[in-house]
Coordinates of C-alpha atoms in Angstrom, one line a residue:
M2 CA 65.0 115.1 87.7
R3 CA 62.7 112.1 87.6
A4 CA 59.7 114.3 88.0
R5 CA 60.8 116.6 85.2
G6 CA 61.5 113.6 82.9
A7 CA 58.1 112.1 83.5
Q8 CA 56.4 115.4 82.6
V9 CA 58.4 115.7 79.3
T10 CA 58.1 112.2 78.0
D11 CA 55.2 110.3 76.5
I12 CA 56.3 106.8 77.7
V13 CA 58.2 105.9 80.8
I14 CA 60.6 102.9 80.7
L15 CA 60.9 101.8 84.3
V16 CA 64.2 99.9 84.8
V17 CA 64.2 97.6 87.8
A18 CA 67.2 95.3 88.7
A19 CA 66.2 91.6 88.8
D20 CA 68.4 90.9 91.8
D21 CA 67.6 94.0 93.9
G22 CA 63.9 94.2 93.2
V23 CA 61.7 97.3 94.0
M24 CA 63.8 100.0 95.7
K25 CA 62.8 103.5 97.1
Q26 CA 63.8 105.2 93.8
T27 CA 61.6 102.7 91.9
V28 CA 58.6 103.7 94.0
E29 CA 59.4 107.3 93.5
S30 CA 59.6 106.8 89.7
I31 CA 56.3 105.0 89.7
Q32 CA 54.7 107.9 91.6
H33 CA 56.1 110.5 89.1
A34 CA 54.8 108.5 86.2
K35 CA 51.3 108.3 87.7
D36 CA 51.3 112.0 88.5
A37 CA 52.2 112.8 84.9
Q38 CA 49.6 110.2 83.7
V39 CA 52.2 108.6 81.5
P40 CA 52.1 104.8 80.6
I41 CA 54.9 102.5 81.7
V42 CA 57.0 99.9 80.0
L43 CA 58.8 97.7 82.5
A44 CA 62.4 96.7 81.7
I45 CA 63.7 94.1 84.2
N46 CA 67.5 94.5 84.0
K47 CA 70.4 92.2 85.1
C48 CA 68.6 89.1 84.0
D49 CA 71.9 87.5 83.0
K50 CA 72.9 87.2 86.7
A51 CA 72.4 83.8 88.5
E52 CA 70.5 85.3 91.4
A53 CA 68.1 87.3 89.1
D54 CA 64.4 86.7 89.9
P55 CA 62.2 88.6 87.4
E56 CA 58.9 87.1 88.7
K57 CA 59.7 88.4 92.2
V58 CA 60.0 91.9 90.7
K59 CA 56.6 91.6 89.0
K60 CA 55.0 90.4 92.2
E61 CA 56.5 93.3 94.2
L62 CA 55.2 95.9 91.7
L63 CA 51.7 94.7 92.2
A64 CA 51.7 96.5 95.5
Y65 CA 52.2 99.8 93.6
D66 CA 49.4 99.2 91.0
V67 CA 51.9 98.3 88.3
V68 CA 50.3 95.1 86.9
C69 CA 52.2 93.3 84.2
E70 CA 50.5 91.5 81.2
D71 CA 51.4 88.1 82.8
Y72 CA 49.1 89.0 85.7
G73 CA 46.3 90.4 83.7
G74 CA 47.4 94.0 83.5
D75 CA 48.4 96.3 80.7
V76 CA 52.1 96.9 81.5
Q77 CA 54.6 95.2 79.1
A78 CA 57.5 93.6 80.9
V79 CA 60.8 92.9 79.0
H80 CA 63.6 90.8 80.5
V81 CA 66.9 92.6 79.5
S82 CA 70.6 92.7 80.2
A83 CA 72.4 95.9 79.7
L84 CA 75.7 94.1 80.1
T85 CA 75.2 91.5 77.3
G86 CA 72.6 93.5 75.3
D87 CA 70.0 90.7 75.5
N88 CA 66.4 91.7 74.5
L89 CA 67.2 95.4 74.0
M90 CA 65.6 95.3 70.6
A91 CA 62.6 93.7 72.1
L92 CA 62.4 96.6 74.5
A93 CA 62.5 99.1 71.6
E94 CA 59.8 97.1 69.8
A95 CA 57.6 97.1 72.9
T96 CA 58.0 100.9 73.2
V97 CA 57.2 101.5 69.5
T98 CA 54.1 99.2 69.7
L99 CA 52.8 101.2 72.7
A100 CA 53.4 104.5 70.9
E101 CA 51.4 103.2 67.9
M102 CA 48.6 102.0 70.1
L103 CA 48.4 105.4 71.8
E104 CA 48.6 107.1 68.4
L105 CA 51.3 109.5 69.6
K106 CA 51.8 112.2 67.0
A107 CA 53.5 115.7 66.8
D108 CA 53.2 118.6 64.4
P109 CA 56.6 119.2 62.6
T110 CA 55.4 122.5 61.2
G111 CA 55.0 125.9 62.9
L112 CA 57.1 127.5 65.6
V113 CA 59.3 125.3 67.7
E114 CA 58.3 124.2 71.2
G115 CA 60.5 122.0 73.4
T116 CA 61.9 121.5 76.9
V117 CA 65.4 122.0 78.3
I118 CA 66.6 118.6 79.7
E119 CA 70.0 119.7 80.9
S120 CA 72.2 122.8 80.6
F121 CA 75.9 123.3 81.2
T122 CA 78.8 125.6 80.2
D123 CA 81.5 124.2 77.8
K124 CA 84.8 126.0 77.8
G125 CA 85.1 126.1 74.0
R126 CA 81.4 126.5 73.1
G127 CA 79.9 128.5 75.9
P128 CA 76.4 127.8 77.3
V129 CA 75.0 124.5 75.9
T130 CA 71.6 122.9 76.4
T131 CA 70.3 119.4 75.7
A132 CA 66.6 119.5 74.8
I133 CA 63.7 117.6 73.5
I134 CA 61.7 119.1 70.6
Q135 CA 58.0 118.6 71.1
R136 CA 56.6 120.6 68.1
G137 CA 58.0 122.2 65.0
T138 CA 61.3 121.6 63.3
L139 CA 64.4 123.3 64.8
R140 CA 67.0 124.7 62.3
K141 CA 70.2 126.7 62.4
G142 CA 69.5 130.4 62.8
S143 CA 66.2 129.9 64.8
I144 CA 65.6 132.4 67.6
L145 CA 64.7 130.6 70.8
V146 CA 63.6 131.8 74.3
A147 CA 63.9 129.6 77.4
G148 CA 63.3 131.0 80.9
K149 CA 65.3 134.3 81.2
S150 CA 67.7 133.5 78.3
W151 CA 67.5 133.5 74.5
A152 CA 69.6 132.0 71.7
K153 CA 70.2 132.3 68.0
V154 CA 71.0 128.7 67.1
R155 CA 74.6 128.5 65.9
L156 CA 75.1 124.7 66.0
M157 CA 73.1 121.6 66.8
F158 CA 74.3 118.0 67.5
D159 CA 72.5 114.7 68.2
E160 CA 72.9 112.2 71.1
N161 CA 76.1 110.9 69.5
G162 CA 77.7 114.4 69.2
K163 CA 77.3 114.4 65.4
T164 CA 76.4 117.9 63.9
I165 CA 72.9 118.1 62.5
N166 CA 71.1 120.8 60.5
E167 CA 67.6 120.2 61.8
A168 CA 65.8 118.5 64.7
C169 CA 62.2 117.2 64.4
P170 CA 59.7 116.4 67.2
S171 CA 60.8 113.8 69.7
M172 CA 64.5 114.3 68.8
P173 CA 67.0 114.9 71.6
V174 CA 69.3 117.7 70.5
G175 CA 72.2 119.8 71.8
I176 CA 71.8 123.5 71.2
I177 CA 74.7 126.0 71.0
G178 CA 74.2 129.8 70.8
W179 CA 72.6 130.8 74.1
R180 CA 73.4 134.2 75.6
D181 CA 72.9 132.9 79.1
L182 CA 72.5 129.5 80.6
P183 CA 68.8 128.5 80.9
S184 CA 67.7 126.2 83.7
A185 CA 66.8 122.5 83.3
G186 CA 63.1 122.1 82.8
D187 CA 62.6 125.5 81.2
E188 CA 60.2 125.6 78.2
I189 CA 61.7 126.4 74.9
L190 CA 59.7 128.6 72.5
E191 CA 60.7 129.9 69.1
V192 CA 60.1 133.6 68.3
E193 CA 60.3 135.5 65.0
S194 CA 63.2 137.9 65.7
E195 CA 66.0 138.8 68.1
P196 CA 64.3 142.1 69.2
R197 CA 61.2 140.0 70.1
A198 CA 63.4 137.5 72.1
R199 CA 65.0 140.4 74.0
E200 CA 61.6 141.9 74.7
V201 CA 60.3 138.5 76.1
V202 CA 63.4 138.0 78.3
D203 CA 63.4 141.6 79.6
W204 CA 59.7 141.2 80.5
R205 CA 60.3 137.9 82.4
K206 CA 63.3 139.5 84.3
Y207 CA 61.1 142.5 85.1
E208 CA 58.3 140.2 86.4
Q209 CA 60.8 138.3 88.6
E210 CA 62.2 141.5 90.0
Q211 CA 58.7 142.7 90.8
E212 CA 58.0 139.5 92.6
K213 CA 61.2 139.7 94.5
N214 CA 60.5 143.3 95.5
K215 CA 57.1 142.2 96.9
E216 CA 58.8 139.5 99.0
D217 CA 61.4 142.0 100.2
L218 CA 58.6 144.5 101.1
K219 CA 56.7 141.8 103.0
M220 CA 59.9 140.9 104.9
I221 CA 60.7 144.5 105.7
E222 CA 57.1 145.0 107.0
E223 CA 57.5 142.0 109.3
K224 CA 60.8 143.3 110.6
R225 CA 59.2 146.7 111.2
K226 CA 56.4 145.2 113.2
E227 CA 59.0 143.2 115.3
H228 CA 61.0 146.4 116.0
Q229 CA 57.8 148.3 116.9
E230 CA 56.8 145.6 119.3
A231 CA 60.3 145.5 120.9
H232 CA 60.2 149.3 121.2
R233 CA 56.8 149.2 122.9
K234 CA 57.9 146.6 125.4
A235 CA 61.1 148.6 126.1
R236 CA 59.0 151.7 126.8
E237 CA 56.7 149.7 129.1
K238 CA 59.8 148.4 130.9
Y239 CA 61.4 151.8 131.5
G240 CA 58.2 153.8 131.6
T241 CA 57.8 154.2 135.4
L242 CA 61.6 154.8 136.0
H243 CA 63.2 158.2 136.5
W244 CA 65.3 159.2 133.5
K245 CA 68.6 158.8 135.5
E246 CA 67.7 155.3 136.4
R247 CA 66.6 154.5 132.9
S248 CA 69.9 155.8 131.5
F249 CA 71.9 153.8 134.0
I250 CA 70.1 150.5 133.2
K251 CA 70.6 151.1 129.4
Y252 CA 74.3 151.8 130.0
Q253 CA 74.6 148.5 132.0
E254 CA 72.8 146.5 129.3
K255 CA 75.0 147.9 126.5
K256 CA 78.2 147.2 128.5
K257 CA 77.1 143.6 129.0
Q258 CA 76.4 143.2 125.3
K259 CA 79.9 144.5 124.4
L260 CA 81.5 142.0 126.7
L261 CA 79.5 139.2 125.2
K262 CA 80.0 140.1 121.5
P263 CA 83.4 138.4 120.9
K264 CA 82.2 135.2 122.5
E265 CA 78.9 135.2 120.6
K266 CA 80.7 135.8 117.3
A267 CA 83.0 132.8 118.0
E268 CA 80.0 130.6 118.8
R269 CA 78.2 131.8 115.7
D270 CA 81.2 131.1 113.5
S271 CA 81.5 127.6 114.8
N272 CA 77.8 126.9 114.4
V273 CA 77.5 128.1 110.8
L274 CA 78.7 126.2 107.7
P275 CA 78.8 128.4 104.6
I276 CA 79.1 126.3 101.4
I277 CA 79.5 126.8 97.7
I278 CA 78.0 124.2 95.3
K279 CA 79.4 123.8 91.8
G280 CA 78.0 121.1 89.4
D281 CA 78.6 119.8 85.9
V282 CA 75.1 120.5 84.7
D283 CA 72.1 122.5 85.9
G284 CA 70.1 119.4 86.8
S285 CA 72.9 118.1 89.1
V286 CA 73.0 121.4 91.0
E287 CA 69.2 121.4 91.2
A288 CA 69.2 117.8 92.7
I289 CA 71.8 118.8 95.3
L290 CA 69.9 122.0 96.3
N291 CA 66.7 120.0 96.6
I292 CA 68.3 117.6 99.0
M293 CA 69.7 120.6 101.0
D294 CA 66.1 122.0 101.2
T295 CA 65.4 119.1 103.5
Y296 CA 67.9 120.4 106.1
D297 CA 66.1 120.7 109.4
A298 CA 69.0 120.9 111.9
S299 CA 69.6 124.6 112.0
H300 CA 69.3 124.5 115.8
E301 CA 72.5 122.5 115.8
C302 CA 74.4 124.1 113.0
E303 CA 73.2 126.6 110.4
L304 CA 73.8 125.6 106.8
E305 CA 74.4 128.7 104.7
L306 CA 74.4 128.5 100.9
I307 CA 76.5 131.5 99.7
H308 CA 76.8 130.6 96.0
F309 CA 75.9 127.8 93.5
G310 CA 76.5 127.5 89.8
V311 CA 77.4 125.3 86.8
G312 CA 81.1 124.8 85.7
D313 CA 84.5 124.1 87.1
I314 CA 85.7 125.7 90.3
S315 CA 87.2 129.1 89.7
E316 CA 89.4 131.6 91.5
N317 CA 86.3 133.7 92.3
D318 CA 84.8 130.6 94.1
V319 CA 87.9 130.3 96.2
N320 CA 87.9 134.0 97.1
L321 CA 84.2 133.9 98.0
A322 CA 84.8 130.8 100.2
E323 CA 87.8 132.6 101.9
T324 CA 85.7 135.6 102.7
F325 CA 82.9 133.6 104.3
H326 CA 85.2 130.9 105.8
G327 CA 83.2 128.4 103.7
V328 CA 83.7 125.0 102.0
I329 CA 83.5 124.4 98.2
Y330 CA 81.7 121.2 97.1
G331 CA 82.1 120.2 93.5
F332 CA 80.1 117.5 91.7
N333 CA 81.5 116.1 88.5
V334 CA 83.7 119.2 88.0
N335 CA 87.4 119.9 88.1
A336 CA 89.7 122.2 90.1
G337 CA 93.0 122.8 88.4
N338 CA 96.3 122.6 90.2
V339 CA 96.6 126.4 90.3
I340 CA 93.1 126.6 91.9
Q341 CA 93.9 123.9 94.4
Q342 CA 97.2 125.5 95.4
S343 CA 95.5 128.9 95.8
A344 CA 92.8 127.2 98.0
A345 CA 95.4 125.5 100.1
K346 CA 97.2 128.8 100.6
K347 CA 94.0 130.5 101.7
G348 CA 92.9 127.7 103.9
V349 CA 89.8 126.9 101.8
K350 CA 88.6 123.3 101.6
I351 CA 87.6 122.0 98.1
K352 CA 85.8 118.7 98.1
L353 CA 85.1 117.0 94.8
H354 CA 82.7 114.1 94.3
K355 CA 81.4 111.9 91.4
I356 CA 78.3 110.5 93.3
I357 CA 75.7 112.8 94.9
Y358 CA 75.2 110.4 97.9
H359 CA 78.9 110.7 98.7
L360 CA 78.8 114.4 98.5
I361 CA 75.8 114.6 100.9
E362 CA 77.5 112.2 103.3
D363 CA 80.6 114.4 103.2
L364 CA 78.4 117.4 104.0
Q365 CA 76.9 115.6 106.9
G366 CA 80.4 114.9 108.2
E367 CA 81.4 118.5 107.9
L368 CA 78.2 119.6 109.7
S369 CA 78.9 117.0 112.5
S370 CA 82.5 118.4 112.9
R371 CA 81.0 121.8 113.7
L372 CA 79.0 120.4 116.6
P373 CA 80.4 120.4 120.2
C374 CA 81.5 116.9 121.4
T375 CA 79.0 115.2 123.7
V376 CA 80.2 113.7 127.0
E377 CA 79.2 110.1 127.7
E378 CA 79.4 108.3 131.0
H379 CA 80.9 104.8 130.9
V380 CA 80.2 102.8 134.1
V381 CA 83.4 101.1 135.5
G382 CA 81.9 99.5 138.6
E383 CA 79.0 99.5 141.0
A384 CA 78.9 98.9 144.7
S385 CA 76.1 98.8 147.3
I386 CA 76.4 100.4 150.8
L387 CA 76.0 97.7 153.5
A388 CA 77.0 99.8 156.6
T389 CA 77.7 103.4 157.6
F390 CA 80.0 104.7 160.3
S391 CA 82.4 107.6 160.9
V392 CA 86.1 108.0 161.7
T393 CA 87.9 110.8 163.4
E394 CA 90.5 112.7 161.4
G395 CA 92.0 115.4 163.6
K396 CA 89.2 117.3 165.2
K397 CA 86.5 116.3 162.7
K398 CA 84.4 113.2 162.0
V399 CA 84.3 111.9 158.5
P400 CA 81.4 109.7 157.3
V401 CA 82.5 106.4 155.8
A402 CA 80.5 103.9 153.8
G403 CA 81.1 100.2 154.1
C404 CA 80.5 98.8 150.6
R405 CA 80.7 95.6 148.6
V406 CA 81.4 95.7 144.9
Q407 CA 78.6 94.1 142.9
K408 CA 79.8 94.7 139.4
G409 CA 83.0 95.7 137.7
Q410 CA 85.6 97.5 139.9
L411 CA 86.0 100.7 141.8
E412 CA 89.0 102.8 140.8
K413 CA 90.0 105.6 143.1
P414 CA 91.2 108.1 140.4
K415 CA 87.9 107.8 138.5
K416 CA 84.7 109.8 139.1
F417 CA 82.0 108.6 141.4
K418 CA 78.3 109.3 142.0
L419 CA 75.9 108.4 144.9
I420 CA 72.5 107.1 143.9
R421 CA 69.5 107.0 146.3
N422 CA 66.1 105.7 145.2
G423 CA 67.1 106.0 141.5
H424 CA 68.2 109.7 141.9
V425 CA 71.8 111.0 141.8
I426 CA 72.4 113.1 144.9
W427 CA 76.1 113.6 144.6
K428 CA 78.9 113.5 142.0
G429 CA 82.6 113.9 142.7
S430 CA 85.7 112.0 143.7
L431 CA 86.8 109.9 146.7
T432 CA 89.2 111.1 149.4
S433 CA 89.9 107.6 150.6
L434 CA 89.4 104.0 149.5
K435 CA 90.5 101.2 151.9
H436 CA 90.3 97.4 152.0
H437 CA 90.5 96.4 155.7
K438 CA 93.1 99.0 156.9
D439 CA 95.1 99.3 153.7
D440 CA 94.8 102.2 151.2
I441 CA 94.1 100.7 147.8
S442 CA 93.4 102.2 144.4
I443 CA 91.3 99.4 142.9
I444 CA 88.6 97.2 144.5
K445 CA 87.3 94.3 142.4
T446 CA 84.0 92.5 142.2
G447 CA 83.0 90.7 145.4
M448 CA 85.4 92.6 147.7
D449 CA 84.5 94.8 150.6
C450 CA 85.8 98.3 151.1
G451 CA 85.4 101.5 153.0
L452 CA 85.3 104.9 151.2
S453 CA 84.7 108.5 152.0
L454 CA 83.7 111.3 149.7
D455 CA 85.1 114.8 148.9
D456 CA 81.9 116.3 150.3
E457 CA 81.7 115.7 154.1
K458 CA 78.1 117.0 154.3
I459 CA 76.8 114.0 152.4
E460 CA 75.3 111.3 154.7
F461 CA 75.2 107.7 153.7
I462 CA 72.2 105.4 154.1
V463 CA 72.3 101.6 153.9
G464 CA 71.0 100.6 150.5
D465 CA 72.5 103.5 148.6
E466 CA 74.5 102.7 145.5
I467 CA 78.0 104.0 144.6
V468 CA 78.8 104.1 140.9
C469 CA 82.3 104.5 139.6
Y470 CA 82.4 105.9 136.0
E471 CA 84.6 107.7 133.5
E472 CA 83.6 110.4 131.1
K473 CA 84.5 110.2 127.4
E474 CA 84.1 112.8 124.8
V475 CA 82.2 111.5 121.8
L476 CA 82.0 113.2 118.4
A477 CA 78.5 114.5 117.9
K478 CA 76.5 113.6 114.7
T479 CA 74.1 115.9 113.0
S480 CA 70.4 114.8 113.3
W481 CA 69.8 115.8 109.6
D482 CA 68.5 112.8 107.7
P483 CA 68.3 113.6 103.9
G484 CA 66.3 110.4 103.4
F485 CA 68.8 107.9 101.9

């Protein structure tokens, strides 16, 4: 969204908090402004706070080649407070001054050109776009094309929601009358008639379909080569065998696959998270999908996007989630009581959020819940073997280790392992644990004891270590890091 804004505008107002200083998003915004070759006006916000330090902000920005006028650069810096309204007029004046110096001008005549900033669906008004007009004057009845959608302008409104009859260059305007919902960032062009608009849209859809067909053909060709290679290897594998032997081996392989199928399906279901994304505007959905594009933990759990769109959560979304056993994520949208009751009845999770970061954190938690728990070993006690001997039990001799507890305590019901030269050579449980001649369940630090293992073939050596431990299941966490 920041990148698109930088490409559309002529001047970037970079807002930095005086108490926080330069953050990751600040650096990102600076880079977008540089890429778009757009000049910057610096607005240092929250200057009303006691801990505000505007000079610190200016110094930090020097590292990113944003040099304020105080330091001999050409970037205007204005100290403002959005809370109290201080210096907001000064910020407007600084922006106007820079625009006059750059001699920024636009042609109000000719066919309209503009850019879609946001798009959303309104229940009463249908598809709505907010746009910036960059050339020409937009009026009611104008025929517009944006992406693979077109519109005959029925109604226009300004940034305050007030109805207007025309929009000049640089004006933000809401446009109603679209046949379909265009995407944020699409270029708006005016055409002379509705048939011409339909022709342009049909051609764009045809081009997209052709491009998709090319990609599909490429994928089919790759799959065909894979199958041919697998077939060739199979022929080489069975080539020297008699047909009866070949048939028997194939039968055994098919039988094995049939036995494995239910288990494989269960594993696949638990390692796949199908999701549906619904957002209030096209830009929000785009931002969420861009974050999801960074997902790189498919080896742990596959993230499957089955549907995304703009608008409130509908019954169709719930039915789709039920079919794929998926989860519905909504950003700044609503799910009515009827929809929520239907989802609860069908066992579909609906998760609504107002902040993108919280939505992604929730998604990380859902992915983590699909992962198998990891088992961690927690050491309870450690003992060193000081002597070895054997005792007779019935007709057999049982090796016994004489030990001293160096750390923690040994608890007979817990698990044990024998370590020799840093390598674990046995894991299991104890058959006996004695202090002098008494059977005991716990031996504490500094006490001597004799113990025997459940594996009589293991021989003790003086200097070996006995470790008492317990295993605890720990919830796994996805390794996916979206970068914030």
